[in-house]
Tab-separated table of C-alpha atoms in Angstrom:
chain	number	residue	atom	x	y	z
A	244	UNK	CA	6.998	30.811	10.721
A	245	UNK	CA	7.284	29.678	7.260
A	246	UNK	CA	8.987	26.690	8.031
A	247	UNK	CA	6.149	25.732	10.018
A	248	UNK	CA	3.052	26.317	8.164
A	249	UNK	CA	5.093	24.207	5.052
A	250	UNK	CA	5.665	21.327	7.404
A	251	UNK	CA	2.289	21.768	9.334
A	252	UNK	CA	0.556	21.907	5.493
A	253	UNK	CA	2.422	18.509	5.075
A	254	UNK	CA	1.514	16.814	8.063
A	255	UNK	CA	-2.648	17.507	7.802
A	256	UNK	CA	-2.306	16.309	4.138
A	257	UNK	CA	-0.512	12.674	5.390
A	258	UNK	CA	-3.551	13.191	8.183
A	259	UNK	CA	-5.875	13.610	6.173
A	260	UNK	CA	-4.734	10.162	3.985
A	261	UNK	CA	-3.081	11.645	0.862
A	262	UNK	CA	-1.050	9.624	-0.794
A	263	UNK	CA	2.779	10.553	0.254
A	264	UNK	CA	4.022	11.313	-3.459
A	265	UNK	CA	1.052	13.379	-4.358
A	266	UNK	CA	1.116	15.455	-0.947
A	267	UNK	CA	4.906	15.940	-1.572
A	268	UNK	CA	4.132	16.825	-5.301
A	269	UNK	CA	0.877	18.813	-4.817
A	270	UNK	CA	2.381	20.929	-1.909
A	271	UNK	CA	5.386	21.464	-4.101
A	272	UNK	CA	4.053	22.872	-6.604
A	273	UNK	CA	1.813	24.933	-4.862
A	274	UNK	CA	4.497	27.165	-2.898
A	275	UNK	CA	6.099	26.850	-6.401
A	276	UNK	CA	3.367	28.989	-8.073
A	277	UNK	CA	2.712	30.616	-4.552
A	278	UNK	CA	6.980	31.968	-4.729
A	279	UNK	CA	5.839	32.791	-7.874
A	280	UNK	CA	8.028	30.424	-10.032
A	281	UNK	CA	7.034	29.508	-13.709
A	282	UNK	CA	6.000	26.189	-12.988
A	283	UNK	CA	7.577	25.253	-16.105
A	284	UNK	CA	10.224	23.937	-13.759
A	285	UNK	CA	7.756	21.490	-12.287
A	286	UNK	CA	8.468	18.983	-14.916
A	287	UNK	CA	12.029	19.630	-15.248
A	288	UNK	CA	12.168	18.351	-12.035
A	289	UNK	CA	10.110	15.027	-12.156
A	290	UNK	CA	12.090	14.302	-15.312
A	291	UNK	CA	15.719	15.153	-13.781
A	292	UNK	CA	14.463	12.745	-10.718
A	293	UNK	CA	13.814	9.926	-12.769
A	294	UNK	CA	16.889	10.914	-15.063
A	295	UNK	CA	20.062	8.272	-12.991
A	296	UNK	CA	21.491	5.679	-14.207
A	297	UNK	CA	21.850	4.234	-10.697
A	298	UNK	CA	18.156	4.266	-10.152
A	299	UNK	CA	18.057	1.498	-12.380
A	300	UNK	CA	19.164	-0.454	-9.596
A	301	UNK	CA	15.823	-0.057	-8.079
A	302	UNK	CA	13.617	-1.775	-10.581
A	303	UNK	CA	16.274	-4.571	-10.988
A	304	UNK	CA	16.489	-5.527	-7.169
A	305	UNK	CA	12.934	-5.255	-6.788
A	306	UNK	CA	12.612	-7.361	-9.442
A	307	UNK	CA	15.301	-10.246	-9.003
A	308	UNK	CA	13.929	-10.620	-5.220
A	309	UNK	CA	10.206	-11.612	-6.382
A	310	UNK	CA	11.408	-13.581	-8.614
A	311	UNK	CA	12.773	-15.328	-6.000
A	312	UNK	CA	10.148	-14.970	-3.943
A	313	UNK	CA	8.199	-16.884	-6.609
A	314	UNK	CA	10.501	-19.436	-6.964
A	315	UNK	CA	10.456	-20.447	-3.119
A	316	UNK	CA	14.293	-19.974	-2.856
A	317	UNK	CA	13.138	-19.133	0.911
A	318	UNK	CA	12.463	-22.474	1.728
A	319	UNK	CA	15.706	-23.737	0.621
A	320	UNK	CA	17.586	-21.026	2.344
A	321	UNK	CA	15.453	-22.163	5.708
A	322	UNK	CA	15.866	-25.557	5.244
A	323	UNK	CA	19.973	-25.129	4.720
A	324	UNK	CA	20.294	-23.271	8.041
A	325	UNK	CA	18.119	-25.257	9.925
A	326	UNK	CA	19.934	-28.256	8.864
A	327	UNK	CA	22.925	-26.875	10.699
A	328	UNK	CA	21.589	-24.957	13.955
A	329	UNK	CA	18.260	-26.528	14.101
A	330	UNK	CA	19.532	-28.558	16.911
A	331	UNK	CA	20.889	-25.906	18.909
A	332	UNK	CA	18.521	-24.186	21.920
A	333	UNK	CA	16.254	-21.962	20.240
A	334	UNK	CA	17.660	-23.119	17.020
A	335	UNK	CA	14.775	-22.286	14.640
A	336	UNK	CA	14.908	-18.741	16.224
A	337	UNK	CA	18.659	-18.668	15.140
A	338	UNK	CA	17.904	-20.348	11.510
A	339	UNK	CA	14.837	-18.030	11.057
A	340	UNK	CA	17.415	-14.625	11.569
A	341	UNK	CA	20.131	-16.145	9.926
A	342	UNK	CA	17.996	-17.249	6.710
A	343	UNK	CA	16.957	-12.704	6.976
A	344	UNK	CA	20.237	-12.341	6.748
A	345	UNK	CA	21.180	-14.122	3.787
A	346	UNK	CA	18.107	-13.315	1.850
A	347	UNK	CA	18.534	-9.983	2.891
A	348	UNK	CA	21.972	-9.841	0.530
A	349	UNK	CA	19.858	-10.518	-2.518
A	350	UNK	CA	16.831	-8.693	-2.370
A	351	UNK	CA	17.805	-5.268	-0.635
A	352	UNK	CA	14.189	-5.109	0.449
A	353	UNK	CA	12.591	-6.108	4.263
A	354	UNK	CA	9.153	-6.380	2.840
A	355	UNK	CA	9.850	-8.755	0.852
A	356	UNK	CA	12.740	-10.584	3.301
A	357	UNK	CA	10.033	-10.697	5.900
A	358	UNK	CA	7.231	-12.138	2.931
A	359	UNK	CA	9.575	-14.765	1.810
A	360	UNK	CA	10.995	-16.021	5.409
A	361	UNK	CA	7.832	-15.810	7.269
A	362	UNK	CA	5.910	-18.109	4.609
A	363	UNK	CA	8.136	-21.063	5.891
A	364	UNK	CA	9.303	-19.781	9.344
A	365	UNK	CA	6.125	-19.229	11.264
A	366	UNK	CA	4.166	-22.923	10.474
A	367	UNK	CA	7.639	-24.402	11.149
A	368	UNK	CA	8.139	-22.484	14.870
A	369	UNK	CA	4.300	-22.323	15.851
A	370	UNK	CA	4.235	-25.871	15.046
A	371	UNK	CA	7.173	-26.373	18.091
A	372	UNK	CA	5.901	-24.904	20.474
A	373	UNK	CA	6.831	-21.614	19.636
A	374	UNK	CA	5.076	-18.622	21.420
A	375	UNK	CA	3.026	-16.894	18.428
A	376	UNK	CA	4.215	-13.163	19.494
A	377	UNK	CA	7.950	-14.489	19.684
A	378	UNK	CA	7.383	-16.002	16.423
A	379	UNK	CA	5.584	-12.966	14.623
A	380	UNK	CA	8.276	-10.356	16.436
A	381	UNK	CA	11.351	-12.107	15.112
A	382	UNK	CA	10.204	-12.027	11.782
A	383	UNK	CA	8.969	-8.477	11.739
A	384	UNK	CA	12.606	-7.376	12.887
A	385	UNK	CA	14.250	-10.108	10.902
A	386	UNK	CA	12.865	-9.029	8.034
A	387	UNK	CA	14.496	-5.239	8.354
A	388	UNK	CA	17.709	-6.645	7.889
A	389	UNK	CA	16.989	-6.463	4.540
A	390	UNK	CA	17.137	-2.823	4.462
A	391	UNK	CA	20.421	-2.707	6.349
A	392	UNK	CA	22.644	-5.764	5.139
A	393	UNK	CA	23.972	-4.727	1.284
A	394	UNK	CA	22.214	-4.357	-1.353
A	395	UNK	CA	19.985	-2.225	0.351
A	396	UNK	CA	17.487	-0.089	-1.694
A	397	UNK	CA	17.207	2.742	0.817
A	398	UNK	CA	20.930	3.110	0.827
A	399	UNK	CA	20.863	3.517	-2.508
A	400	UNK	CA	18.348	6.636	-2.644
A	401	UNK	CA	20.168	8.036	0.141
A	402	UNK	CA	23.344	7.765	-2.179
A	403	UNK	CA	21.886	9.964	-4.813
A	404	UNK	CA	20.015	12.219	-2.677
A	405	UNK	CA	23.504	13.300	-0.657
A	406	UNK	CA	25.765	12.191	-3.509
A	407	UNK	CA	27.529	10.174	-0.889
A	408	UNK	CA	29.381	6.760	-2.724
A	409	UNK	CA	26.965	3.713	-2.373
A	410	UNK	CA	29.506	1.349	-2.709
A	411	UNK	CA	31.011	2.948	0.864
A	412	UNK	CA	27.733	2.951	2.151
A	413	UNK	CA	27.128	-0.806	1.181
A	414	UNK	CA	30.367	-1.358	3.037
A	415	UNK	CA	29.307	0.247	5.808
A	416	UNK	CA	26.020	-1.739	6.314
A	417	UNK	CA	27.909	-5.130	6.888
A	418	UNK	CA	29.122	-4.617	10.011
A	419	UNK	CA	26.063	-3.498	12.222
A	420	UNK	CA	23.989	-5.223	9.489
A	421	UNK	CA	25.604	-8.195	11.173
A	422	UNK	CA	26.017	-6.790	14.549
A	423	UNK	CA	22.211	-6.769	14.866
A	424	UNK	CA	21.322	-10.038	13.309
A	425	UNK	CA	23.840	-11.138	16.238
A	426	UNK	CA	22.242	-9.809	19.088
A	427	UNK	CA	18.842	-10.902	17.751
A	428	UNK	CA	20.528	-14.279	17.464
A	429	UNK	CA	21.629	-14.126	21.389
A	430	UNK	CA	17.964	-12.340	22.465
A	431	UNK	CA	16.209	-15.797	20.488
A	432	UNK	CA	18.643	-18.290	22.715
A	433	UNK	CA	18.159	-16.451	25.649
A	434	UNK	CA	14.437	-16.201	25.198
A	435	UNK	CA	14.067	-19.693	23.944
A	436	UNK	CA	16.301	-21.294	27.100
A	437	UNK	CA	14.009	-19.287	29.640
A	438	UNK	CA	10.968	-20.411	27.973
A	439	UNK	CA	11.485	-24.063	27.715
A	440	UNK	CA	8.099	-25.189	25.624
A	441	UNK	CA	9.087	-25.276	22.439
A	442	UNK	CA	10.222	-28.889	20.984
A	443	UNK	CA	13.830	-29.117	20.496
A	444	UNK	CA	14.612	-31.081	16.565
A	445	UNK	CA	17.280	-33.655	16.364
A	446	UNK	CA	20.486	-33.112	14.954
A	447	UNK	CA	20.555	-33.716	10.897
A	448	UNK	CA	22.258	-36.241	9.607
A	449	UNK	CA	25.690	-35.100	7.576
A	450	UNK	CA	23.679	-36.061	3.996
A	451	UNK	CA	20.428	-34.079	5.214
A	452	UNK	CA	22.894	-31.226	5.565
A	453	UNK	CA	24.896	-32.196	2.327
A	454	UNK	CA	21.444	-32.081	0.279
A	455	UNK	CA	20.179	-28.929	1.860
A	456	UNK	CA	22.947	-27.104	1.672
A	457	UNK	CA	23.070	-27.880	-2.343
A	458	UNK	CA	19.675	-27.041	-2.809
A	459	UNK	CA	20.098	-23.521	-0.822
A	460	UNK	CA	23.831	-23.069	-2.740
A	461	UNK	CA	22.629	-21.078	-5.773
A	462	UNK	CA	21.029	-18.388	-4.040
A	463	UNK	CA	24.197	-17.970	-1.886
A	464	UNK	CA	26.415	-17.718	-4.691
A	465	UNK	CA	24.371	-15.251	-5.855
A	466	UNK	CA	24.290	-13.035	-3.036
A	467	UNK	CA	28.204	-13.270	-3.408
A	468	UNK	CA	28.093	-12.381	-7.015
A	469	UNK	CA	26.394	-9.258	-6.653
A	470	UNK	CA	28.120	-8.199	-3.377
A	471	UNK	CA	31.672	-9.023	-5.133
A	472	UNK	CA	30.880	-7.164	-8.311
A	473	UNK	CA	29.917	-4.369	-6.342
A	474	UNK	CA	33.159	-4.351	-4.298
A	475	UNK	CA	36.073	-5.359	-6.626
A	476	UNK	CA	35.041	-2.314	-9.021
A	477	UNK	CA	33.524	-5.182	-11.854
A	478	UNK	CA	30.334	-3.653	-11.830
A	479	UNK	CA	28.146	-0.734	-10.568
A	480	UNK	CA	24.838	-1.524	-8.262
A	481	UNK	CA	22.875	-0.794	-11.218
A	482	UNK	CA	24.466	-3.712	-13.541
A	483	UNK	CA	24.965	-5.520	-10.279
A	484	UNK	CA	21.314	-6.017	-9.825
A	485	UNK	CA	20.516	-6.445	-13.290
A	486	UNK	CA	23.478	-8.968	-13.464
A	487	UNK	CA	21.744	-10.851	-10.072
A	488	UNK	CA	18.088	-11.090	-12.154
A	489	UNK	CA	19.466	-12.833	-15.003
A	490	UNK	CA	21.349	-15.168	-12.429
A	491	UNK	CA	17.720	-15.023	-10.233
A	492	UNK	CA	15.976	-16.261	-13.516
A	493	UNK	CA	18.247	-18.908	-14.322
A	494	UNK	CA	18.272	-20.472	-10.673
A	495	UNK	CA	14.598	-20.757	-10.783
A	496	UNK	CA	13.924	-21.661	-14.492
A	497	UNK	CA	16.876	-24.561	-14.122
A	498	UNK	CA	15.286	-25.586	-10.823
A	499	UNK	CA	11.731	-25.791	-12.027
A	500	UNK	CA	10.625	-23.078	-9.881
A	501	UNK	CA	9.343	-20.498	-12.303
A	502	UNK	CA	6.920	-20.295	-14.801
A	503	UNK	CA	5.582	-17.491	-17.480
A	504	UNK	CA	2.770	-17.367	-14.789
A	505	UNK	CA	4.772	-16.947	-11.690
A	506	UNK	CA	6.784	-14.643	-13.926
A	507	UNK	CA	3.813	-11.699	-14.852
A	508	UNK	CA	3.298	-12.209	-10.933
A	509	UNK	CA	6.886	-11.126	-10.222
A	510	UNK	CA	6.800	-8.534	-12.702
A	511	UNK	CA	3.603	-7.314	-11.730
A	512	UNK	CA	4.452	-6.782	-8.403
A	513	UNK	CA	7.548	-5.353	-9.306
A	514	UNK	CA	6.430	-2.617	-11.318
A	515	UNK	CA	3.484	-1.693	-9.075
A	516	UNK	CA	6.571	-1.168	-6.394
A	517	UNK	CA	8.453	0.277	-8.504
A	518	UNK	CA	6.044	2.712	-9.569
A	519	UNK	CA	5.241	3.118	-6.278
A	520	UNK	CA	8.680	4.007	-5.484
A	521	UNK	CA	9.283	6.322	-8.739
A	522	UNK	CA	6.155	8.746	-7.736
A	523	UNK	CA	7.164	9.290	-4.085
A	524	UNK	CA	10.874	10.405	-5.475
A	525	UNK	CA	9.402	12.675	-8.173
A	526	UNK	CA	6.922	14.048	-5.750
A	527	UNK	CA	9.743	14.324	-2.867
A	528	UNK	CA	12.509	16.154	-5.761
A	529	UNK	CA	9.531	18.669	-6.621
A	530	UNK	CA	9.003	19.514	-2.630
A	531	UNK	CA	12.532	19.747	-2.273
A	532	UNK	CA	13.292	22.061	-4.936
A	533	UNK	CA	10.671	24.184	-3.917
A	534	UNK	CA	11.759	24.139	-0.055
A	535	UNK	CA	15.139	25.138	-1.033
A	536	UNK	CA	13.666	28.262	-2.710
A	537	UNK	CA	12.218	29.016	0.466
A	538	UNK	CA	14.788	28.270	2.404
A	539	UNK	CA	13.807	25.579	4.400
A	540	UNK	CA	16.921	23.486	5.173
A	541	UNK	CA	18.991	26.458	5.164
A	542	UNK	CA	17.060	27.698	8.065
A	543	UNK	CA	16.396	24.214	10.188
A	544	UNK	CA	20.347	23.728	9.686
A	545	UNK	CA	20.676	27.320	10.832
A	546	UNK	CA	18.440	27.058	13.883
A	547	UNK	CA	20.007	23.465	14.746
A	548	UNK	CA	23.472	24.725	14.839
A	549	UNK	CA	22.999	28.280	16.116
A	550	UNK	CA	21.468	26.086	19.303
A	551	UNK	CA	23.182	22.941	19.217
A	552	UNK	CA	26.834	23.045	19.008
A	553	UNK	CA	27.512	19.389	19.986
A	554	UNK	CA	27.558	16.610	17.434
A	555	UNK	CA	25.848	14.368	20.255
A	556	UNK	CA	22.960	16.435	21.168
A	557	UNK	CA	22.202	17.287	17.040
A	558	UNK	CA	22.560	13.510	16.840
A	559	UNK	CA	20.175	12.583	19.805
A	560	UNK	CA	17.230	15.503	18.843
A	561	UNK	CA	17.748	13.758	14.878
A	562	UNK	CA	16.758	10.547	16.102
A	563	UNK	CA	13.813	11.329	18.562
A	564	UNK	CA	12.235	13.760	15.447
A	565	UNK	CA	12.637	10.438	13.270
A	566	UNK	CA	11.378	8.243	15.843
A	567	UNK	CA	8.270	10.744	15.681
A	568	UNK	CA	8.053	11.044	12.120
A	569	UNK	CA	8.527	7.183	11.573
A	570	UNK	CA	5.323	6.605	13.579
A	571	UNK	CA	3.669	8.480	10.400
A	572	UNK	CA	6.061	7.618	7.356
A	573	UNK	CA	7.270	4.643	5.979
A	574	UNK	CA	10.537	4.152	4.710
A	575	UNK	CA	11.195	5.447	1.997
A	576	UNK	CA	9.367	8.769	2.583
A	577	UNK	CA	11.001	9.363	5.661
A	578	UNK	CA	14.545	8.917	3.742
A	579	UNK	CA	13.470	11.193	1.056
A	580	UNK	CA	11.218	13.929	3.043
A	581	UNK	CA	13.492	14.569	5.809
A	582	UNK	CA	17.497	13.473	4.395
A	583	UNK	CA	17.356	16.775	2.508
A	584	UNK	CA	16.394	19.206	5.382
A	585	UNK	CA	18.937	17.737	7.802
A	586	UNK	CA	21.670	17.245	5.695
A	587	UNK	CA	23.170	20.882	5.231
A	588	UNK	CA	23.393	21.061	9.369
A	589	UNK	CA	24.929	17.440	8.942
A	590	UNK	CA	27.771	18.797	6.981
A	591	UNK	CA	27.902	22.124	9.176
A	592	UNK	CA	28.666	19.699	12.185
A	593	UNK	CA	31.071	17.565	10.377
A	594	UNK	CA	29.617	14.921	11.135
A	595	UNK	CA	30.549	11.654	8.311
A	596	UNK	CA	27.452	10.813	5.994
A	597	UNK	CA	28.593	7.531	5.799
A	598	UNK	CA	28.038	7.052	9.134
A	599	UNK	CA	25.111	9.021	9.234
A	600	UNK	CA	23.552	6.773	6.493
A	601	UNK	CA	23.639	4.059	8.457
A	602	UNK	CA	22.813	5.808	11.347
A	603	UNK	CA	19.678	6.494	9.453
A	604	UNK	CA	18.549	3.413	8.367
A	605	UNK	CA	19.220	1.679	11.847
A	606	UNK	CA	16.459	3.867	12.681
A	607	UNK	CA	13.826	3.645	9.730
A	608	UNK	CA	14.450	0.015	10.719
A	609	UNK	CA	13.152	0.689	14.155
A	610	UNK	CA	10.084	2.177	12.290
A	611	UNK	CA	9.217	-0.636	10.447
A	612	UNK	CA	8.556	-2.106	13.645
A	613	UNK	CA	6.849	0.522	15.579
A	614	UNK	CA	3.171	0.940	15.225
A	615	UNK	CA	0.729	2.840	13.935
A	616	UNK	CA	2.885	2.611	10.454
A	617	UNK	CA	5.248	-0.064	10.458
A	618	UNK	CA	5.363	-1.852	7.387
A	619	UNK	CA	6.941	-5.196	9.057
A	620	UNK	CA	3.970	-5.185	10.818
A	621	UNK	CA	1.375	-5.482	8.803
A	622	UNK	CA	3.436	-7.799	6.224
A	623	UNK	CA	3.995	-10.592	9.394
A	624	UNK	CA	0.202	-9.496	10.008
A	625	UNK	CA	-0.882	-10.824	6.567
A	626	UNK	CA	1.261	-13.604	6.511
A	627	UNK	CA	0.649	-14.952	9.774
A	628	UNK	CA	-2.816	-14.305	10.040
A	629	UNK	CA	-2.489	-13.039	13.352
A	630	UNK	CA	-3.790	-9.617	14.974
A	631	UNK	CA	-1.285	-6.319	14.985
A	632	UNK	CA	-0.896	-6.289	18.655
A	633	UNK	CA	0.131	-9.990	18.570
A	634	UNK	CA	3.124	-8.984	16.089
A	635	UNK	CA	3.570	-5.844	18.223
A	636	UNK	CA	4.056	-7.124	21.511
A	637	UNK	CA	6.471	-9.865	20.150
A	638	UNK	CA	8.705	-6.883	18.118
A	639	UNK	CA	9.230	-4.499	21.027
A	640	UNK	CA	11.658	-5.874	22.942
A	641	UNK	CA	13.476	-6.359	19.034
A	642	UNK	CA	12.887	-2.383	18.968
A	643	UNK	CA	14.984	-1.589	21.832
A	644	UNK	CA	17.521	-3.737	20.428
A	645	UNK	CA	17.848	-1.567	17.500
A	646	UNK	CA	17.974	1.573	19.416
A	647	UNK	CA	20.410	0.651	21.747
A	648	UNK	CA	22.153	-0.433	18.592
A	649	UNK	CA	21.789	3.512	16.844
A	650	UNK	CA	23.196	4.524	20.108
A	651	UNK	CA	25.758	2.095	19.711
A	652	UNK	CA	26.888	3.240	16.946
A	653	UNK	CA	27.270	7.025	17.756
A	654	UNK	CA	29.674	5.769	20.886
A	655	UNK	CA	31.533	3.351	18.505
A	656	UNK	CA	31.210	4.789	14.329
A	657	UNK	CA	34.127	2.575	13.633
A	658	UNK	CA	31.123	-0.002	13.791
A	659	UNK	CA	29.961	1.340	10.547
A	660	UNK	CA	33.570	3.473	9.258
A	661	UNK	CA	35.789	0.469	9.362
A	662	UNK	CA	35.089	-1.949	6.522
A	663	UNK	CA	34.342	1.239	3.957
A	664	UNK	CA	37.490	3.130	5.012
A	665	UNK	CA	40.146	0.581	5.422
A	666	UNK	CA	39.433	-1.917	2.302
C-alpha cells in the first residue's frame, strides 16, 4: 500500500504539470521528513549527485554537438552521403538515416541529431516528391539513434546509476545501434519503391563526391576520435567529450562556421540543457534515497520475483510498464525514475545489465516517438512546421520497428553482448 500511494503521489504531481525534477525532489523530501529523517541529508544528497567526475561528460557532449549544430556540420554530413546513395531508390531516405547515424557518434543526443538532420533533410525530400509524413517519421526515428549509437548520454547516467562500465555499454550500443539504422534503411527502399512519386537524383560525378566527402571528413574523424579514445583505454568519456569540443571548435572556427555569436548560442543552449539535466538527477537521487528508506525497490523486486520466476515474462511486464510510463516521461526521467526500482529484481533474475541497458534505451527510443510525450515529435514538429499527427502517422510504422527490435534482442542478447565481451 505504500508503494502505491508514493507512486500514485508521483503520478498526480507529473498530472498535474510539475516540473519532473521538482516533483521527484519535493516528494522526496517530503516522505523524508514524513520517515522522520533529519533532512539534513537532503543536501548531502543533491551535492553527492552532482559530485562524478564522469558527469562531466554530460555538459561536454551537450556542448560539442551545438556547436556543431551551429556550425552546419549537418549539411556537410548530408551532402557527403547523398553524394554516394543519392542515386539509389529511395536514396535520400537512405542518406537522411545514414547522416543520424553518423551525427549520432558525435553528439550522443537525438534532440539535437533530429534538429541538425531535419534542417537540411526535410526541404531536400519534400522538395522530391517525398510524402510529408514519410519525411517527418524518418526523421523523428532517425533522430533516436542518437541516443543508442555511442556516445550516448543516457547510457552514460545509466552507467552511474547501476555502476555498470560505460565503456561496455558504449560497446554494446553499436551493434543494434546499427542493426536499427539498417532496417530503417530497408523500410525507406521498400517504402520508396512502392510509392514511386518521388524524383529519383542523378548519380554524382566522382569530384562532386571527392569535394563532399572532404568537406563532411572532419566531423567523421571526429566521431572516430572520441569513439577510439574511449575504446583503446586513451581516455575516459568525460575527457573524451571534452577532447571532441576542442576538436568541434576547431572544425568550425577553421571552416568559418562559428562565431563569438553562434558561440553564446551554443553555450546558451547548452547550459539551459544541462541545467535541465543536473536538476532532474538531483531531484531523482533525493527520491531515490528516500524510496530506499521505505523500501520501495526492495519490495517491487520482491513482488516481481516472488510472482515471476522467468527472465522472459519479468522482461516482457518491464517493457509494457515502460511503454506506459514513456507515454508520460521523457527520457531521461524515465532512465532515472524507474532504473533504480527495477534494478535489484534485475540482479535477483540474473539477468546481464549490459544487456539490459540497451534493452532499455531501445525502448525510451520507442518513446521518443510515441505520443502524447515524445520528444522527437515535437522537435520534427518545430522544424518542419508540420502538425503532430502528420509526424505521428509517418513514425509508427518506425515504432514497431523498434519493438520488434527490443524483442529481438531478448531472443538474440549476443546482438548487444558480443562486441563488449569479446574485444
Amino acid at each position: 500500500m505504500t508503494a502505491f500511494l508514493i507512486l500514485a503521489a508521483l503520478l498526480l504531481l507529473l498530472v498535474l504539470r510539475v516540473p519532473v525534477a521538482f516533483a521527484l525532489g519535493s516528494l522526496g523530501v517530503f516522505l523524508l521528513w514524513y520517515f522522520p529523517l533529519p533532512l539534513n541529508a537532503v543536501p548531502q544528497r543533491l551535492y553527492g549527485s552532482m559530485d562524478s567526475f564522469e558527469l562531466l561528460a554530460v555538459p561536454m557532449f551537450l556542448l560539442m554537438s551545438n556547436v556543431l549544430l551551429k556550425g552546419g556540420v549537418g549539411k556537410d554530413l548530408f551532402a557527403a552521403v547523398q553524394s554516394w546513395v543519392g542515386h539509389w531508390p529511395g536514396g535520400l531516405g537512405v542518406a537522411t538515416i545514414l547522416s543520424c547515424g553518423l551525427f549520432s557518434a558525435v553528439s550522443g543526443s537525438s534532440v539535437a541529431t533530429a534538429a541538425t538532420i531535419a534542417t537540411v533533410a526535410i526541404p531536400e525530400m519534400t522538395s522530391r516528391g517525398y510524402e510529408r509524413p514519410f519525411v517527418l517519421g524518418m526523421l523523428a526515428a532517425g533522430g533516436t539513434l542518437g541516443i543508442l549509437i555511442p556516445p550516448s548520454i543516457p547510457l552514460i547516467l545509466y552507467g552511474i546509476v547501476t555502476e555498470s562500465s560505460i565503456p561496455k555499454l558504449f560497446l554494446a550500443g553499436i551493434g543494434p545501434g546499427l542493426f536499427l539504422a539498417s532496417v530503417f534503411i530497408v523500410y525507406g527502399m521498400l517504402y520508396s519503391r512502392f510509392n514511386s512519386n518521388y524524383e529519383r537524383i542523378e548519380k554524382a560525378s566522382w569530384v562532386e563526391r571527392k569535394r563532399a566527402t572532404f568537406m563532411a571528413l572532419p566531423t567523421v574523424l571526429l566521431a572516430g576520435s572520441i569513439i577510439g579514445s574511449i575504446y583503446m583505454g586513451i581516455a575516459t568519456p568525460s575527457e573524451s567529450a571534452g577532447i571532441g569540443f576542442v576538436m568541434a571548435l576547431l572544425i568550425t572556427f577553421v571552416m568559418g562556421r562559428m562565431n563569438w555569436e553562434k558561440m553564446k548560442e551554443a553555450t546558451y543552449k547548452s547550459m539551459k540543457t544541462t541545467t535541465m539535466v543536473f536538476l532532474i538527477i538531483a531531484g531523482a537521487k533525493v527520491f531515490s534515497y528516500a524510496i530506499t528508506l521505505y523500501r520501495l525497490p526492495q519490495d517491487i523486486s520482491t513482488l516481481l520475483t516472488t510472482n515471476i520466476s522467468e527472465p522472459g515474462l519479468f522482461i516482457l511486464a518491464v517493457g509494457l510498464v515502460l511503454l506506459i510510463v514513456g507515454f508520460f516521461l521523457e527520457s531521461l526521467s524515465m532512465l532515472l525514475i524507474m532504473v533504480p526500482v527495477l534494478f535489484p529484481a534485475l540482479v535477483g533474475m540474473s539477468i546481464d545489465p549490459i544487456w539490459f541497458g540497451i534493452f532499455f534505451v531501445v525502448l525510451i527510443e520507442t518513446a521518443l516517438i510515441t505520443p502524447p510525450v515524445g520528444m522527437n515529435l515535437f522537435i520534427i514538429q518545430a522544424v518542419g512546421g508540420a502538425k503532430l499527427s502528420e509526424v505521428a502517422k509517418g513514425a509508427w510504422p518506425f515504432a514497431l520497428m523498434m519493438l520488434a527490435t527490443a524483442a529481438l534482442l531478448y531472443f538474440w542478447q549476443g546482438l548487444a553482448l558480443y562486441i563488449p565481451y569479446n574485444t
